[in-house]
């Protein structure tokens, strides 16, 4: 027996944050459904948004994925930006930011896109969430 000064050798297990939520993405995005469905500012409807976000996680070519749904890359960025401010689930917020970073990386030097969408350009009036850096 080693010298453990009466302490247990059990280590606290880390929570694997990369595991997907057991709650369907559609349910986690439900707070944003009205926003998405009732705004002409977004190029995707609610079902397309759910499908896009489900597919984006393992997608290496995020621009090709966006082009399967729309040609409006900036509109998708605006949608992700606004979702971040409406949805409370941390995993969804992280997913929005990860997809935004993928888009930024894929378009660096080729497109003039804004990830720090000002409220007046996004579909969400009264938005107060932080931009991606």
mmCIF file of N, CA and C in Angstrom:
data_model
loop_
_atom_site.group_PDB
_atom_site.id
_atom_site.type_symbol
_atom_site.label_atom_id
_atom_site.label_comp_id
_atom_site.label_asym_id
_atom_site.label_seq_id
_atom_site.Cartn_x
_atom_site.Cartn_y
_atom_site.Cartn_z
ATOM 1 N N UNK A 1 0.836 -1.186 0.000
ATOM 2 C CA UNK A 1 0.000 0.000 0.000
ATOM 3 C C UNK A 1 0.869 1.233 0.000
ATOM 4 N N UNK A 2 0.462 2.199 -0.777
ATOM 5 C CA UNK A 2 1.222 3.436 -0.881
ATOM 6 C C UNK A 2 0.816 4.417 0.193
ATOM 7 N N UNK A 3 1.561 5.487 0.272
ATOM 8 C CA UNK A 3 1.269 6.536 1.233
ATOM 9 C C UNK A 3 0.277 7.514 0.612
ATOM 10 N N UNK A 4 -0.993 7.346 0.976
ATOM 11 C CA UNK A 4 -2.002 8.220 0.405
ATOM 12 C C UNK A 4 -2.650 9.107 1.459
ATOM 13 N N UNK A 5 -2.060 9.134 2.640
ATOM 14 C CA UNK A 5 -2.527 9.991 3.730
ATOM 15 C C UNK A 5 -4.022 9.872 3.975
ATOM 16 N N UNK A 6 -4.555 8.662 3.854
ATOM 17 C CA UNK A 6 -5.961 8.442 4.124
ATOM 18 C C UNK A 6 -6.889 8.866 2.999
ATOM 19 N N UNK A 7 -6.333 9.310 1.889
ATOM 20 C CA UNK A 7 -7.167 9.741 0.766
ATOM 21 C C UNK A 7 -7.414 8.564 -0.174
ATOM 22 N N UNK A 8 -8.525 8.570 -0.771
ATOM 23 C CA UNK A 8 -8.877 7.535 -1.722
ATOM 24 C C UNK A 8 -8.096 7.733 -3.015
ATOM 25 N N UNK A 9 -7.781 6.647 -3.683
ATOM 26 C CA UNK A 9 -7.084 6.711 -4.962
ATOM 27 C C UNK A 9 -8.044 6.917 -6.128
ATOM 28 N N UNK A 10 -9.320 7.078 -5.829
ATOM 29 C CA UNK A 10 -10.289 7.281 -6.894
ATOM 30 C C UNK A 10 -10.143 8.676 -7.472
ATOM 31 N N UNK A 11 -10.113 8.738 -8.778
ATOM 32 C CA UNK A 11 -10.025 10.028 -9.452
ATOM 33 C C UNK A 11 -11.410 10.415 -9.943
ATOM 34 N N UNK A 12 -11.655 11.687 -9.917
ATOM 35 C CA UNK A 12 -12.915 12.188 -10.441
ATOM 36 C C UNK A 12 -12.891 12.013 -11.955
ATOM 37 N N UNK A 13 -13.921 11.384 -12.479
ATOM 38 C CA UNK A 13 -13.976 11.176 -13.917
ATOM 39 C C UNK A 13 -14.387 12.460 -14.608
ATOM 40 N N UNK A 14 -13.718 12.735 -15.710
ATOM 41 C CA UNK A 14 -14.046 13.916 -16.502
ATOM 42 C C UNK A 14 -15.299 13.642 -17.321
ATOM 43 N N UNK A 15 -16.075 14.663 -17.454
ATOM 44 C CA UNK A 15 -17.252 14.561 -18.301
ATOM 45 C C UNK A 15 -16.799 14.791 -19.733
ATOM 46 N N UNK A 16 -17.161 13.896 -20.602
ATOM 47 C CA UNK A 16 -16.791 14.031 -22.005
ATOM 48 C C UNK A 16 -17.766 14.979 -22.673
ATOM 49 N N UNK A 17 -17.313 16.214 -22.906
ATOM 50 C CA UNK A 17 -18.185 17.231 -23.471
ATOM 51 C C UNK A 17 -18.443 17.022 -24.955
ATOM 52 N N UNK A 18 -17.748 16.096 -25.570
ATOM 53 C CA UNK A 18 -17.955 15.880 -26.996
ATOM 54 C C UNK A 18 -19.109 14.915 -27.259
ATOM 55 N N UNK A 19 -19.642 14.302 -26.204
ATOM 56 C CA UNK A 19 -20.758 13.401 -26.418
ATOM 57 C C UNK A 19 -22.006 14.197 -26.753
ATOM 58 N N UNK A 20 -22.782 13.661 -27.646
ATOM 59 C CA UNK A 20 -23.999 14.325 -28.085
ATOM 60 C C UNK A 20 -25.071 14.201 -27.012
ATOM 61 N N UNK A 21 -25.935 15.175 -26.973
ATOM 62 C CA UNK A 21 -27.059 15.162 -26.062
ATOM 63 C C UNK A 21 -28.012 14.047 -26.474
ATOM 64 N N UNK A 22 -28.679 13.456 -25.495
ATOM 65 C CA UNK A 22 -29.662 12.430 -25.798
ATOM 66 C C UNK A 22 -30.966 13.047 -26.293
ATOM 67 N N UNK A 23 -31.139 14.329 -26.039
ATOM 68 C CA UNK A 23 -32.320 15.043 -26.509
ATOM 69 C C UNK A 23 -32.145 15.356 -27.991
ATOM 70 N N UNK A 24 -33.150 15.048 -28.804
ATOM 71 C CA UNK A 24 -33.025 15.342 -30.243
ATOM 72 C C UNK A 24 -32.765 16.830 -30.497
ATOM 73 N N UNK A 25 -31.957 17.100 -31.505
ATOM 74 C CA UNK A 25 -31.603 18.475 -31.857
ATOM 75 C C UNK A 25 -32.852 19.312 -32.122
ATOM 76 N N UNK A 26 -33.837 18.704 -32.740
ATOM 77 C CA UNK A 26 -35.083 19.414 -33.034
ATOM 78 C C UNK A 26 -35.714 19.964 -31.752
ATOM 79 N N UNK A 27 -35.689 19.170 -30.679
ATOM 80 C CA UNK A 27 -36.248 19.621 -29.396
ATOM 81 C C UNK A 27 -35.406 20.730 -28.784
ATOM 82 N N UNK A 28 -34.084 20.632 -28.930
ATOM 83 C CA UNK A 28 -33.196 21.645 -28.355
ATOM 84 C C UNK A 28 -33.303 22.980 -29.090
ATOM 85 N N UNK A 29 -33.661 22.923 -30.363
ATOM 86 C CA UNK A 29 -33.820 24.147 -31.155
ATOM 87 C C UNK A 29 -35.241 24.713 -31.090
ATOM 88 N N UNK A 30 -36.132 24.020 -30.422
ATOM 89 C CA UNK A 30 -37.540 24.435 -30.344
ATOM 90 C C UNK A 30 -37.731 25.892 -29.910
ATOM 91 N N UNK A 31 -36.940 26.413 -28.940
ATOM 92 C CA UNK A 31 -37.127 27.825 -28.555
ATOM 93 C C UNK A 31 -36.909 28.801 -29.716
ATOM 94 N N UNK A 32 -36.206 28.370 -30.737
ATOM 95 C CA UNK A 32 -35.918 29.253 -31.877
ATOM 96 C C UNK A 32 -36.833 28.998 -33.070
ATOM 97 N N UNK A 33 -37.752 28.057 -32.946
ATOM 98 C CA UNK A 33 -38.582 27.671 -34.094
ATOM 99 C C UNK A 33 -39.386 28.848 -34.644
ATOM 100 N N UNK A 34 -40.058 29.585 -33.781
ATOM 101 C CA UNK A 34 -40.852 30.729 -34.253
ATOM 102 C C UNK A 34 -39.973 31.768 -34.934
ATOM 103 N N UNK A 35 -38.810 32.025 -34.348
ATOM 104 C CA UNK A 35 -37.880 32.996 -34.932
ATOM 105 C C UNK A 35 -37.501 32.585 -36.353
ATOM 106 N N UNK A 36 -37.140 31.326 -36.518
ATOM 107 C CA UNK A 36 -36.695 30.831 -37.826
ATOM 108 C C UNK A 36 -37.844 30.824 -38.830
ATOM 109 N N UNK A 37 -38.987 30.312 -38.417
ATOM 110 C CA UNK A 37 -40.121 30.169 -39.334
ATOM 111 C C UNK A 37 -40.746 31.504 -39.726
ATOM 112 N N UNK A 38 -40.651 32.502 -38.854
ATOM 113 C CA UNK A 38 -41.331 33.775 -39.109
ATOM 114 C C UNK A 38 -40.409 34.882 -39.589
ATOM 115 N N UNK A 39 -39.206 34.532 -39.992
ATOM 116 C CA UNK A 39 -38.267 35.543 -40.468
ATOM 117 C C UNK A 39 -37.903 35.273 -41.922
ATOM 118 N N UNK A 40 -37.947 36.318 -42.713
ATOM 119 C CA UNK A 40 -37.515 36.187 -44.111
ATOM 120 C C UNK A 40 -36.007 36.406 -44.228
ATOM 121 N N UNK A 41 -35.368 36.736 -43.104
ATOM 122 C CA UNK A 41 -33.930 37.023 -43.108
ATOM 123 C C UNK A 41 -33.078 35.759 -43.214
ATOM 124 N N UNK A 42 -33.681 34.590 -42.947
ATOM 125 C CA UNK A 42 -32.897 33.359 -42.935
ATOM 126 C C UNK A 42 -33.157 32.534 -44.191
ATOM 127 N N UNK A 43 -32.109 31.954 -44.753
ATOM 128 C CA UNK A 43 -32.270 31.162 -45.972
ATOM 129 C C UNK A 43 -32.782 29.742 -45.717
ATOM 130 N N UNK A 44 -32.811 29.314 -44.459
ATOM 131 C CA UNK A 44 -33.253 27.963 -44.117
ATOM 132 C C UNK A 44 -34.499 28.024 -43.244
ATOM 133 N N UNK A 45 -35.431 27.077 -43.446
ATOM 134 C CA UNK A 45 -36.559 26.975 -42.535
ATOM 135 C C UNK A 45 -36.135 26.115 -41.338
ATOM 136 N N UNK A 46 -37.044 25.861 -40.421
ATOM 137 C CA UNK A 46 -36.687 25.141 -39.197
ATOM 138 C C UNK A 46 -36.170 23.733 -39.497
ATOM 139 N N UNK A 47 -36.891 22.984 -40.334
ATOM 140 C CA UNK A 47 -36.473 21.612 -40.643
ATOM 141 C C UNK A 47 -35.123 21.578 -41.355
ATOM 142 N N UNK A 48 -34.895 22.521 -42.256
ATOM 143 C CA UNK A 48 -33.600 22.602 -42.944
ATOM 144 C C UNK A 48 -32.482 22.957 -41.961
ATOM 145 N N UNK A 49 -32.791 23.826 -41.001
ATOM 146 C CA UNK A 49 -31.802 24.210 -39.990
ATOM 147 C C UNK A 49 -31.410 23.006 -39.149
ATOM 148 N N UNK A 50 -32.401 22.216 -38.733
ATOM 149 C CA UNK A 50 -32.134 21.001 -37.950
ATOM 150 C C UNK A 50 -31.271 20.041 -38.764
ATOM 151 N N UNK A 51 -31.638 19.807 -40.017
ATOM 152 C CA UNK A 51 -30.872 18.895 -40.879
ATOM 153 C C UNK A 51 -29.449 19.407 -41.086
ATOM 154 N N UNK A 52 -29.313 20.706 -41.332
ATOM 155 C CA UNK A 52 -27.995 21.301 -41.539
ATOM 156 C C UNK A 52 -27.122 21.128 -40.299
ATOM 157 N N UNK A 53 -27.666 21.451 -39.129
ATOM 158 C CA UNK A 53 -26.865 21.371 -37.904
ATOM 159 C C UNK A 53 -26.526 19.929 -37.550
ATOM 160 N N UNK A 54 -27.422 18.992 -37.839
ATOM 161 C CA UNK A 54 -27.117 17.575 -37.619
ATOM 162 C C UNK A 54 -25.977 17.119 -38.517
ATOM 163 N N UNK A 55 -25.959 17.592 -39.741
ATOM 164 C CA UNK A 55 -24.940 17.179 -40.711
ATOM 165 C C UNK A 55 -23.612 17.896 -40.523
ATOM 166 N N UNK A 56 -23.647 19.096 -39.977
ATOM 167 C CA UNK A 56 -22.449 19.938 -39.908
ATOM 168 C C UNK A 56 -21.396 19.421 -38.938
ATOM 169 N N UNK A 57 -21.803 18.664 -37.936
ATOM 170 C CA UNK A 57 -20.858 18.221 -36.906
ATOM 171 C C UNK A 57 -19.667 17.470 -37.473
ATOM 172 N N UNK A 58 -19.906 16.495 -38.315
ATOM 173 C CA UNK A 58 -18.804 15.706 -38.842
ATOM 174 C C UNK A 58 -18.378 16.095 -40.244
ATOM 175 N N UNK A 59 -18.922 17.173 -40.749
ATOM 176 C CA UNK A 59 -18.669 17.588 -42.130
ATOM 177 C C UNK A 59 -17.354 18.345 -42.255
ATOM 178 N N UNK A 60 -16.487 17.876 -43.131
ATOM 179 C CA UNK A 60 -15.217 18.577 -43.332
ATOM 180 C C UNK A 60 -15.369 19.742 -44.308
ATOM 181 N N UNK A 61 -16.312 19.631 -45.244
ATOM 182 C CA UNK A 61 -16.537 20.700 -46.222
ATOM 183 C C UNK A 61 -17.861 21.396 -45.914
ATOM 184 N N UNK A 62 -17.809 22.320 -44.969
ATOM 185 C CA UNK A 62 -19.025 22.986 -44.508
ATOM 186 C C UNK A 62 -19.659 23.832 -45.608
ATOM 187 N N UNK A 63 -18.861 24.379 -46.509
ATOM 188 C CA UNK A 63 -19.421 25.189 -47.596
ATOM 189 C C UNK A 63 -20.240 24.330 -48.563
ATOM 190 N N UNK A 64 -19.768 23.128 -48.855
ATOM 191 C CA UNK A 64 -20.536 22.218 -49.711
ATOM 192 C C UNK A 64 -21.853 21.852 -49.037
ATOM 193 N N UNK A 65 -21.813 21.659 -47.735
ATOM 194 C CA UNK A 65 -23.031 21.356 -46.986
ATOM 195 C C UNK A 65 -24.008 22.527 -47.050
ATOM 196 N N UNK A 66 -23.509 23.731 -46.866
ATOM 197 C CA UNK A 66 -24.373 24.914 -46.960
ATOM 198 C C UNK A 66 -24.983 24.994 -48.354
ATOM 199 N N UNK A 67 -24.168 24.747 -49.378
ATOM 200 C CA UNK A 67 -24.654 24.851 -50.757
ATOM 201 C C UNK A 67 -25.688 23.782 -51.109
ATOM 202 N N UNK A 68 -25.781 22.714 -50.320
ATOM 203 C CA UNK A 68 -26.853 21.734 -50.517
ATOM 204 C C UNK A 68 -28.205 22.340 -50.158
ATOM 205 N N UNK A 69 -28.174 23.352 -49.275
ATOM 206 C CA UNK A 69 -29.411 23.965 -48.788
ATOM 207 C C UNK A 69 -29.658 25.348 -49.377
ATOM 208 N N UNK A 70 -28.587 26.124 -49.577
ATOM 209 C CA UNK A 70 -28.727 27.513 -50.008
ATOM 210 C C UNK A 70 -27.393 28.031 -50.532
ATOM 211 N N UNK A 71 -27.432 29.113 -51.276
ATOM 212 C CA UNK A 71 -26.214 29.798 -51.717
ATOM 213 C C UNK A 71 -25.864 30.946 -50.770
ATOM 214 N N UNK A 72 -26.744 31.239 -49.830
ATOM 215 C CA UNK A 72 -26.617 32.394 -48.944
ATOM 216 C C UNK A 72 -25.796 32.055 -47.689
ATOM 217 N N UNK A 73 -24.479 32.095 -47.826
ATOM 218 C CA UNK A 73 -23.592 31.768 -46.706
ATOM 219 C C UNK A 73 -23.758 32.780 -45.582
ATOM 220 N N UNK A 74 -23.817 34.064 -45.910
ATOM 221 C CA UNK A 74 -23.983 35.088 -44.878
ATOM 222 C C UNK A 74 -25.315 34.903 -44.143
ATOM 223 N N UNK A 75 -26.349 34.491 -44.847
ATOM 224 C CA UNK A 75 -27.638 34.227 -44.203
ATOM 225 C C UNK A 75 -27.547 33.099 -43.191
ATOM 226 N N UNK A 76 -26.760 32.070 -43.504
ATOM 227 C CA UNK A 76 -26.554 30.961 -42.565
ATOM 228 C C UNK A 76 -25.780 31.457 -41.344
ATOM 229 N N UNK A 77 -24.778 32.292 -41.565
ATOM 230 C CA UNK A 77 -24.025 32.872 -40.445
ATOM 231 C C UNK A 77 -24.963 33.690 -39.559
ATOM 232 N N UNK A 78 -25.821 34.502 -40.166
ATOM 233 C CA UNK A 78 -26.782 35.297 -39.394
ATOM 234 C C UNK A 78 -27.700 34.393 -38.574
ATOM 235 N N UNK A 79 -28.153 33.307 -39.184
ATOM 236 C CA UNK A 79 -29.017 32.353 -38.499
ATOM 237 C C UNK A 79 -28.310 31.754 -37.287
ATOM 238 N N UNK A 80 -27.077 31.296 -37.474
ATOM 239 C CA UNK A 80 -26.313 30.711 -36.368
ATOM 240 C C UNK A 80 -26.078 31.732 -35.261
ATOM 241 N N UNK A 81 -25.794 32.952 -35.647
ATOM 242 C CA UNK A 81 -25.569 34.032 -34.688
ATOM 243 C C UNK A 81 -26.821 34.253 -33.841
ATOM 244 N N UNK A 82 -27.969 34.289 -34.489
ATOM 245 C CA UNK A 82 -29.212 34.527 -33.766
ATOM 246 C C UNK A 82 -29.637 33.320 -32.935
ATOM 247 N N UNK A 83 -29.383 32.111 -33.437
ATOM 248 C CA UNK A 83 -29.683 30.913 -32.653
ATOM 249 C C UNK A 83 -28.935 30.944 -31.329
ATOM 250 N N UNK A 84 -27.684 31.366 -31.383
ATOM 251 C CA UNK A 84 -26.859 31.439 -30.178
ATOM 252 C C UNK A 84 -27.541 32.281 -29.101
ATOM 253 N N UNK A 85 -28.172 33.356 -29.492
ATOM 254 C CA UNK A 85 -28.800 34.254 -28.532
ATOM 255 C C UNK A 85 -30.150 33.789 -28.025
ATOM 256 N N UNK A 86 -30.788 32.887 -28.753
ATOM 257 C CA UNK A 86 -32.141 32.464 -28.393
ATOM 258 C C UNK A 86 -32.142 31.144 -27.625
ATOM 259 N N UNK A 87 -31.264 30.236 -27.998
ATOM 260 C CA UNK A 87 -31.237 28.902 -27.406
ATOM 261 C C UNK A 87 -30.406 28.918 -26.127
ATOM 262 N N UNK A 88 -30.903 28.249 -25.096
ATOM 263 C CA UNK A 88 -30.206 28.218 -23.812
ATOM 264 C C UNK A 88 -29.242 27.042 -23.671
ATOM 265 N N UNK A 89 -29.447 25.984 -24.426
ATOM 266 C CA UNK A 89 -28.648 24.767 -24.288
ATOM 267 C C UNK A 89 -27.198 25.030 -24.689
ATOM 268 N N UNK A 90 -26.290 24.761 -23.766
ATOM 269 C CA UNK A 90 -24.870 25.053 -23.994
ATOM 270 C C UNK A 90 -24.306 24.287 -25.194
ATOM 271 N N UNK A 91 -24.733 23.060 -25.373
ATOM 272 C CA UNK A 91 -24.256 22.263 -26.494
ATOM 273 C C UNK A 91 -24.643 22.858 -27.838
ATOM 274 N N UNK A 92 -25.846 23.413 -27.912
ATOM 275 C CA UNK A 92 -26.297 24.048 -29.153
ATOM 276 C C UNK A 92 -25.525 25.339 -29.381
ATOM 277 N N UNK A 93 -25.300 26.087 -28.314
ATOM 278 C CA UNK A 93 -24.512 27.316 -28.433
ATOM 279 C C UNK A 93 -23.112 26.981 -28.962
ATOM 280 N N UNK A 94 -22.497 25.943 -28.394
ATOM 281 C CA UNK A 94 -21.169 25.520 -28.848
ATOM 282 C C UNK A 94 -21.194 25.078 -30.310
ATOM 283 N N UNK A 95 -22.240 24.354 -30.688
ATOM 284 C CA UNK A 95 -22.359 23.887 -32.069
ATOM 285 C C UNK A 95 -22.465 25.071 -33.028
ATOM 286 N N UNK A 96 -23.234 26.086 -32.647
ATOM 287 C CA UNK A 96 -23.353 27.292 -33.484
ATOM 288 C C UNK A 96 -21.990 27.938 -33.685
ATOM 289 N N UNK A 97 -21.226 28.074 -32.619
ATOM 290 C CA UNK A 97 -19.909 28.709 -32.708
ATOM 291 C C UNK A 97 -18.934 27.865 -33.522
ATOM 292 N N UNK A 98 -18.979 26.545 -33.332
ATOM 293 C CA UNK A 98 -18.077 25.673 -34.087
ATOM 294 C C UNK A 98 -18.356 25.761 -35.585
ATOM 295 N N UNK A 99 -19.621 25.759 -35.943
ATOM 296 C CA UNK A 99 -19.972 25.854 -37.362
ATOM 297 C C UNK A 99 -19.548 27.209 -37.914
ATOM 298 N N UNK A 100 -19.749 28.277 -37.132
ATOM 299 C CA UNK A 100 -19.315 29.605 -37.579
ATOM 300 C C UNK A 100 -17.808 29.636 -37.813
ATOM 301 N N UNK A 101 -17.052 29.015 -36.908
ATOM 302 C CA UNK A 101 -15.593 28.991 -37.079
ATOM 303 C C UNK A 101 -15.199 28.183 -38.321
ATOM 304 N N UNK A 102 -15.903 27.077 -38.572
ATOM 305 C CA UNK A 102 -15.632 26.291 -39.780
ATOM 306 C C UNK A 102 -15.876 27.127 -41.031
ATOM 307 N N UNK A 103 -16.973 27.884 -41.025
ATOM 308 C CA UNK A 103 -17.294 28.733 -42.177
ATOM 309 C C UNK A 103 -16.224 29.799 -42.341
ATOM 310 N N UNK A 104 -15.831 30.407 -41.234
ATOM 311 C CA UNK A 104 -14.806 31.452 -41.285
ATOM 312 C C UNK A 104 -13.506 30.896 -41.857
ATOM 313 N N UNK A 105 -13.103 29.730 -41.374
ATOM 314 C CA UNK A 105 -11.860 29.118 -41.843
ATOM 315 C C UNK A 105 -11.955 28.756 -43.330
ATOM 316 N N UNK A 106 -13.109 28.244 -43.741
ATOM 317 C CA UNK A 106 -13.287 27.822 -45.133
ATOM 318 C C UNK A 106 -13.356 28.998 -46.102
ATOM 319 N N UNK A 107 -13.727 30.169 -45.601
ATOM 320 C CA UNK A 107 -13.903 31.321 -46.493
ATOM 321 C C UNK A 107 -12.830 32.381 -46.329
ATOM 322 N N UNK A 108 -11.856 32.151 -45.471
ATOM 323 C CA UNK A 108 -10.804 33.154 -45.253
ATOM 324 C C UNK A 108 -10.126 33.513 -46.566
ATOM 325 N N UNK A 109 -10.104 34.801 -46.839
ATOM 326 C CA UNK A 109 -9.427 35.295 -48.026
ATOM 327 C C UNK A 109 -10.222 35.182 -49.310
ATOM 328 N N UNK A 110 -11.369 34.489 -49.268
ATOM 329 C CA UNK A 110 -12.143 34.332 -50.495
ATOM 330 C C UNK A 110 -13.456 35.098 -50.476
ATOM 331 N N UNK A 111 -14.082 35.168 -49.327
ATOM 332 C CA UNK A 111 -15.360 35.868 -49.219
ATOM 333 C C UNK A 111 -15.278 36.907 -48.116
ATOM 334 N N UNK A 112 -15.996 37.976 -48.275
ATOM 335 C CA UNK A 112 -16.044 39.026 -47.263
ATOM 336 C C UNK A 112 -17.285 38.809 -46.401
ATOM 337 N N UNK A 113 -17.179 37.882 -45.443
ATOM 338 C CA UNK A 113 -18.299 37.550 -44.576
ATOM 339 C C UNK A 113 -18.087 38.129 -43.195
ATOM 340 N N UNK A 114 -19.178 38.423 -42.527
ATOM 341 C CA UNK A 114 -19.115 38.954 -41.164
ATOM 342 C C UNK A 114 -19.649 37.922 -40.196
ATOM 343 N N UNK A 115 -18.827 37.552 -39.218
ATOM 344 C CA UNK A 115 -19.294 36.669 -38.158
ATOM 345 C C UNK A 115 -19.836 37.471 -36.987
ATOM 346 N N UNK A 116 -19.443 38.730 -36.900
ATOM 347 C CA UNK A 116 -19.935 39.595 -35.828
ATOM 348 C C UNK A 116 -21.107 40.405 -36.381
ATOM 349 N N UNK A 117 -22.187 39.722 -36.639
ATOM 350 C CA UNK A 117 -23.338 40.311 -37.305
ATOM 351 C C UNK A 117 -24.008 41.329 -36.394
ATOM 352 N N UNK A 118 -24.094 42.595 -36.835
ATOM 353 C CA UNK A 118 -24.808 43.573 -36.022
ATOM 354 C C UNK A 118 -26.297 43.260 -36.019
ATOM 355 N N UNK A 119 -26.962 43.621 -34.949
ATOM 356 C CA UNK A 119 -28.372 43.309 -34.772
ATOM 357 C C UNK A 119 -29.218 43.738 -35.956
ATOM 358 N N UNK A 120 -28.947 44.908 -36.507
ATOM 359 C CA UNK A 120 -29.787 45.386 -37.599
ATOM 360 C C UNK A 120 -29.636 44.543 -38.862
ATOM 361 N N UNK A 121 -28.565 43.749 -38.969
ATOM 362 C CA UNK A 121 -28.389 42.884 -40.130
ATOM 363 C C UNK A 121 -28.865 41.464 -39.874
ATOM 364 N N UNK A 122 -28.997 41.098 -38.619
ATOM 365 C CA UNK A 122 -29.466 39.756 -38.302
ATOM 366 C C UNK A 122 -30.989 39.768 -38.292
ATOM 367 N N UNK A 123 -31.580 38.627 -38.144
ATOM 368 C CA UNK A 123 -33.034 38.543 -38.113
ATOM 369 C C UNK A 123 -33.603 38.759 -36.737
ATOM 370 N N UNK A 124 -32.762 38.977 -35.755
ATOM 371 C CA UNK A 124 -33.198 39.060 -34.369
ATOM 372 C C UNK A 124 -33.051 40.477 -33.864
ATOM 373 N N UNK A 125 -34.134 41.178 -33.713
ATOM 374 C CA UNK A 125 -34.093 42.531 -33.148
ATOM 375 C C UNK A 125 -33.906 42.422 -31.647
ATOM 376 N N UNK A 126 -33.137 43.311 -31.082
ATOM 377 C CA UNK A 126 -32.893 43.290 -29.642
ATOM 378 C C UNK A 126 -31.874 42.256 -29.229
ATOM 379 N N UNK A 127 -31.086 41.792 -30.159
ATOM 380 C CA UNK A 127 -30.075 40.783 -29.886
ATOM 381 C C UNK A 127 -28.969 41.356 -29.011
ATOM 382 N N UNK A 128 -28.508 40.542 -28.054
ATOM 383 C CA UNK A 128 -27.446 41.027 -27.171
ATOM 384 C C UNK A 128 -26.427 39.940 -26.886
ATOM 385 N N UNK A 129 -26.100 39.131 -27.879
ATOM 386 C CA UNK A 129 -25.119 38.081 -27.654
ATOM 387 C C UNK A 129 -23.791 38.457 -28.275
ATOM 388 N N UNK A 130 -22.773 37.741 -27.855
ATOM 389 C CA UNK A 130 -21.404 38.088 -28.228
ATOM 390 C C UNK A 130 -21.017 37.494 -29.572
ATOM 391 N N UNK A 131 -20.217 38.206 -30.352
ATOM 392 C CA UNK A 131 -19.764 37.692 -31.642
ATOM 393 C C UNK A 131 -18.670 36.648 -31.487
ATOM 394 N N UNK A 132 -18.454 35.904 -32.536
ATOM 395 C CA UNK A 132 -17.381 34.907 -32.576
ATOM 396 C C UNK A 132 -16.093 35.602 -32.942
ATOM 397 N N UNK A 133 -15.016 35.205 -32.314
ATOM 398 C CA UNK A 133 -13.695 35.741 -32.669
ATOM 399 C C UNK A 133 -12.875 34.676 -33.313
#
